[in-house]
Short mmCIF file of C-alpha atoms in Angstrom, two decimals:
data_model
loop_
_atom_site.label_atom_id
_atom_site.label_comp_id
_atom_site.label_asym_id
_atom_site.label_seq_id
_atom_site.Cartn_x
_atom_site.Cartn_y
_atom_site.Cartn_z
CA UNK A 1207 110.69 114.71 100.79
CA UNK A 1208 112.35 113.60 97.54
CA UNK A 1209 112.50 110.02 96.22
CA UNK A 1210 116.07 108.87 95.50
CA UNK A 1211 117.74 105.74 94.20
CA UNK A 1212 116.18 102.29 94.35
CA UNK A 1213 117.58 100.47 97.39
CA UNK A 1214 115.69 97.20 97.25
CA UNK A 1215 113.02 95.41 95.22
CA UNK A 1216 111.14 92.53 96.79
CA UNK A 1217 108.11 90.43 95.91
CA UNK A 1218 105.57 93.04 97.00
CA UNK A 1219 107.33 96.41 97.29
CA UNK A 1220 110.22 98.64 96.29
CA UNK A 1221 112.26 100.73 98.72
CA UNK A 1222 113.89 104.00 97.70
CA UNK A 1223 116.31 106.34 99.43
CA UNK A 1224 115.15 109.86 100.25
CA UNK A 1225 116.90 113.14 100.99
CA UNK A 1226 116.78 112.09 104.67
CA UNK A 1227 119.24 109.26 105.31
CA UNK A 1228 116.99 107.87 108.07
CA UNK A 1229 113.84 107.68 105.93
CA UNK A 1230 112.93 105.32 103.08
CA UNK A 1231 110.21 105.73 100.45
CA UNK A 1232 108.16 102.54 100.10
CA UNK A 1233 106.18 101.74 96.96
CA UNK A 1234 103.78 98.78 97.06
CA UNK A 1235 103.50 96.63 93.92
CA UNK A 1236 100.54 95.10 92.08
CA UNK A 1237 102.00 91.64 92.49
CA UNK A 1238 100.91 88.50 94.31
CA UNK A 1239 103.20 85.57 94.99
CA UNK A 1240 102.87 82.12 96.50
CA UNK A 1241 105.13 79.14 97.12
CA UNK A 1242 107.98 81.50 98.05
CA UNK A 1243 107.72 83.34 94.74
CA UNK A 1244 107.41 80.32 92.42
CA UNK A 1245 103.89 81.43 91.53
CA UNK A 1246 103.65 85.10 90.62
CA UNK A 1247 100.84 87.19 89.13
CA UNK A 1248 100.13 90.85 88.50
CA UNK A 1249 96.93 91.91 90.26
CA UNK A 1250 95.89 95.46 89.46
CA UNK A 1251 94.83 97.41 92.54
CA UNK A 1252 96.48 95.14 95.11
CA UNK A 1253 99.24 97.65 95.90
CA UNK A 1254 96.82 100.41 96.91
CA UNK A 1255 94.81 98.04 99.09
CA UNK A 1256 97.80 96.57 100.92
CA UNK A 1257 99.41 99.96 101.47
CA UNK A 1258 96.23 101.46 102.91
CA UNK A 1259 95.45 98.46 105.12
CA UNK A 1260 99.00 98.26 106.48
CA UNK A 1261 99.11 102.02 107.08
CA UNK A 1262 95.93 101.85 109.16
CA UNK A 1263 97.22 98.89 111.16
CA UNK A 1264 100.58 100.53 111.88
CA UNK A 1265 98.90 103.79 112.88
CA UNK A 1266 96.78 101.85 115.36
CA UNK A 1267 99.80 99.97 116.70
CA UNK A 1268 101.78 103.21 117.08
CA UNK A 1269 98.85 104.67 119.01
CA UNK A 1270 98.98 101.66 121.37
CA UNK A 1271 102.67 102.21 122.11
CA UNK A 1272 104.18 99.66 119.71
CA UNK A 1273 107.35 101.10 118.18
CA UNK A 1274 107.24 100.68 114.37
CA UNK A 1275 109.09 101.97 111.32
CA UNK A 1276 105.90 103.54 109.90
CA UNK A 1277 105.94 107.34 109.48
CA UNK A 1278 103.07 108.23 107.15
CA UNK A 1279 101.14 107.22 104.05
CA UNK A 1280 101.90 109.65 101.21
CA UNK A 1281 99.72 108.16 98.45
CA UNK A 1282 97.43 105.18 97.99
CA UNK A 1283 100.42 103.03 96.99
CA UNK A 1284 103.28 104.70 98.91
CA UNK A 1285 104.41 105.40 102.45
CA UNK A 1286 107.44 106.73 104.31
CA UNK A 1287 109.24 104.49 106.81
CA UNK A 1288 112.08 104.91 109.25
CA UNK A 1289 115.14 103.23 107.75
CA UNK A 1290 115.97 99.98 109.51
CA UNK A 1291 118.22 96.99 109.00
CA UNK A 1292 115.78 94.10 108.68
CA UNK A 1293 116.49 91.18 110.99
CA UNK A 1294 116.54 88.06 108.78
CA UNK A 1295 113.69 86.37 110.62
CA UNK A 1296 110.06 85.87 109.79
CA UNK A 1297 108.25 85.77 113.12
CA UNK A 1298 105.03 83.78 112.84
CA UNK A 1299 102.38 83.73 115.54
CA UNK A 1300 99.59 81.17 115.39
CA UNK A 1301 96.27 81.44 117.25
CA UNK A 1302 94.58 78.58 115.40
CA UNK A 1303 95.61 75.51 113.42
CA UNK A 1304 95.91 76.40 109.73
CA UNK A 1305 98.17 76.40 106.68
CA UNK A 1306 101.62 74.82 106.97
CA UNK A 1307 101.10 74.15 110.68
CA UNK A 1308 98.11 71.91 109.92
CA UNK A 1309 100.00 70.18 107.11
CA UNK A 1310 103.19 69.68 109.15
CA UNK A 1311 101.38 67.89 111.99
CA UNK A 1312 98.52 66.29 110.07
CA UNK A 1313 95.87 68.38 111.80
CA UNK A 1314 92.52 69.74 110.67
CA UNK A 1315 92.38 73.50 110.13
CA UNK A 1316 90.41 75.59 112.57
CA UNK A 1317 91.23 74.32 116.06
CA UNK A 1318 91.93 77.17 118.51
CA UNK A 1319 95.33 76.68 120.15
CA UNK A 1320 95.46 76.64 123.96
CA UNK A 1321 98.14 79.34 123.81
CA UNK A 1322 99.53 81.32 120.85
CA UNK A 1323 102.53 79.59 119.27
CA UNK A 1324 105.48 81.63 117.98
CA UNK A 1325 107.73 80.24 115.23
CA UNK A 1326 110.87 81.60 113.57
CA UNK A 1327 111.74 81.19 109.90
CA UNK A 1328 115.13 82.17 108.47
CA UNK A 1329 114.66 84.80 105.75
CA UNK A 1330 116.45 83.31 102.76
CA UNK A 1331 114.80 82.84 99.37
CA UNK A 1332 117.68 80.57 98.31
CA UNK A 1333 116.97 78.25 101.24
CA UNK A 1334 113.16 78.56 100.98
CA UNK A 1335 112.84 80.35 104.36
CA UNK A 1336 113.47 77.30 106.60
CA UNK A 1337 111.86 76.84 110.01
CA UNK A 1338 114.47 77.41 112.74
CA UNK A 1339 114.59 77.41 116.55
CA UNK A 1340 116.10 79.73 119.16
CA UNK A 1341 119.44 77.92 119.13
CA UNK A 1342 119.72 78.32 115.36
CA UNK A 1343 118.93 82.04 115.71
CA UNK A 1344 121.78 82.42 118.22
CA UNK A 1345 124.21 80.23 116.20
CA UNK A 1346 123.61 82.30 113.07
CA UNK A 1347 124.26 85.50 115.03
CA UNK A 1348 120.81 86.88 114.24
CA UNK A 1349 119.80 87.69 117.82
CA UNK A 1350 120.91 87.16 121.41
CA UNK A 1351 118.95 85.36 124.13
CA UNK A 1352 117.64 88.70 125.42
CA UNK A 1353 116.69 89.86 121.93
CA UNK A 1354 114.89 86.58 121.20
CA UNK A 1355 112.92 86.99 124.42
CA UNK A 1356 112.08 90.60 123.51
CA UNK A 1357 110.96 89.57 120.01
CA UNK A 1358 108.60 86.99 121.47
CA UNK A 1359 107.26 89.38 124.11
CA UNK A 1360 106.63 92.11 121.53
CA UNK A 1361 105.00 89.65 119.14
CA UNK A 1362 102.57 88.54 121.86
CA UNK A 1363 101.72 92.19 122.61
CA UNK A 1364 101.15 92.86 118.90
CA UNK A 1365 98.95 89.78 118.68
CA UNK A 1366 96.62 91.00 121.42
CA UNK A 1367 96.29 94.43 119.80
CA UNK A 1368 95.71 93.29 116.23
CA UNK A 1369 93.42 90.44 117.32
CA UNK A 1370 91.19 93.05 118.96
CA UNK A 1371 91.30 95.29 115.86
CA UNK A 1372 90.31 92.43 113.55
CA UNK A 1373 87.61 91.23 115.96
CA UNK A 1374 86.09 94.72 115.92
CA UNK A 1375 85.37 94.23 112.20
CA UNK A 1376 84.12 90.64 112.61
CA UNK A 1377 87.32 88.93 111.48
CA UNK A 1378 89.13 86.17 113.36
CA UNK A 1379 92.94 86.39 113.47
CA UNK A 1380 94.16 82.89 112.69
CA UNK A 1381 97.89 83.64 112.35
CA UNK A 1382 100.31 86.24 111.02
CA UNK A 1383 103.89 86.80 109.90
CA UNK A 1384 105.76 89.94 110.97
CA UNK A 1385 109.29 91.24 110.62
CA UNK A 1386 111.47 93.43 112.81
CA UNK A 1387 114.41 95.71 112.10
CA UNK A 1388 117.12 97.63 113.92
CA UNK A 1389 116.97 101.41 113.54
CA UNK A 1390 119.85 103.90 113.69
CA UNK A 1391 119.72 103.90 117.49
CA UNK A 1392 119.98 100.11 117.55
CA UNK A 1393 116.40 99.63 118.74
CA UNK A 1394 114.53 96.59 117.47
CA UNK A 1395 111.18 97.78 116.10
CA UNK A 1396 108.31 96.36 114.08
CA UNK A 1397 108.85 96.79 110.33
CA UNK A 1398 107.61 95.64 106.91
CA UNK A 1399 103.78 95.40 106.82
CA UNK A 1400 100.63 94.02 108.40
CA UNK A 1401 98.14 93.20 105.67
CA UNK A 1402 96.13 90.24 104.36
CA UNK A 1403 99.28 89.26 102.46
CA UNK A 1404 100.91 88.18 105.72
CA UNK A 1405 97.88 87.72 107.99
CA UNK A 1406 95.42 84.84 107.87
CA UNK A 1407 91.88 86.12 108.55
CA UNK A 1408 88.54 84.29 108.57
CA UNK A 1409 85.11 85.87 108.69
CA UNK A 1410 82.22 84.58 110.83
CA UNK A 1411 81.27 82.04 108.16
CA UNK A 1412 84.86 80.76 107.90
CA UNK A 1413 85.56 82.41 104.55
CA UNK A 1414 89.17 83.33 103.83
CA UNK A 1415 89.79 87.10 103.91
CA UNK A 1416 93.50 86.99 103.09
CA UNK A 1417 96.05 85.80 100.52
CA UNK A 1418 94.75 82.23 100.80
CA UNK A 1419 92.15 83.42 98.28
CA UNK A 1420 95.05 83.64 95.81
CA UNK A 1421 96.98 80.61 97.06
CA UNK A 1422 93.92 78.35 96.88
CA UNK A 1423 92.17 79.96 93.90
CA UNK A 1424 89.08 80.86 95.92
CA UNK A 1425 88.04 84.04 94.11
CA UNK A 1426 89.03 87.66 93.58
CA UNK A 1427 91.89 88.78 95.81
CA UNK A 1428 91.14 92.47 95.32
CA UNK A 1429 87.46 92.02 96.18
CA UNK A 1430 88.45 90.42 99.49
CA UNK A 1431 91.14 93.02 100.30
CA UNK A 1432 88.75 95.81 99.38
CA UNK A 1433 86.21 94.45 101.87
CA UNK A 1434 88.88 94.28 104.59
CA UNK A 1435 89.88 97.90 103.88
CA UNK A 1436 86.26 99.05 103.81
CA UNK A 1437 85.65 97.55 107.24
CA UNK A 1438 88.87 99.01 108.69
CA UNK A 1439 88.01 102.47 107.43
CA UNK A 1440 84.69 102.24 109.23
CA UNK A 1441 86.16 101.85 112.72
#
């Protein structure tokens, strides 16, 4: 497989074409961002940790029957993915009160929700990724009623699988953000990544094991991510 032209550069990764039109070459970056990119820092080693963690998580999801764009990890900082057209939605699932959800409703962090709550955010840096509802999704032509229902159903399935994976290494899954894309066949499949960059994880003592360490200046991001990877590699 040969790396081709740069197709896209985001906050945390670059995507390149390959000699297979249905495969993209993904390179993770040593960069951490917060506040929708307003705060940005280079953090050496972060790319290798995120790539390896996400690769393990996608391998486990594939093994459980979740259709994803992940093909294989080809180096500590790179992987091959099926080429998809990303749906411009951030799908957030919340198991506990935390982050913007706590702030929005004036709640204390930590309460376990009676049922998982799914939220949609419109992927637009220019608009600061606004919170939107099902009717907005349909109005903007992003997804149909059936597709919205399928996205929610798949997100709930993913939640149960990854919650079990994290629990097996003594981490509580507070919430996560995932993205989906349409492949060449028109199927909607899980894409992007599952890592501590987009997953809020707490250990048994309530310590943050995710990007909140960076957002809230709680310590070394790479030390935390390295611990998450070490635990994942042991199961």
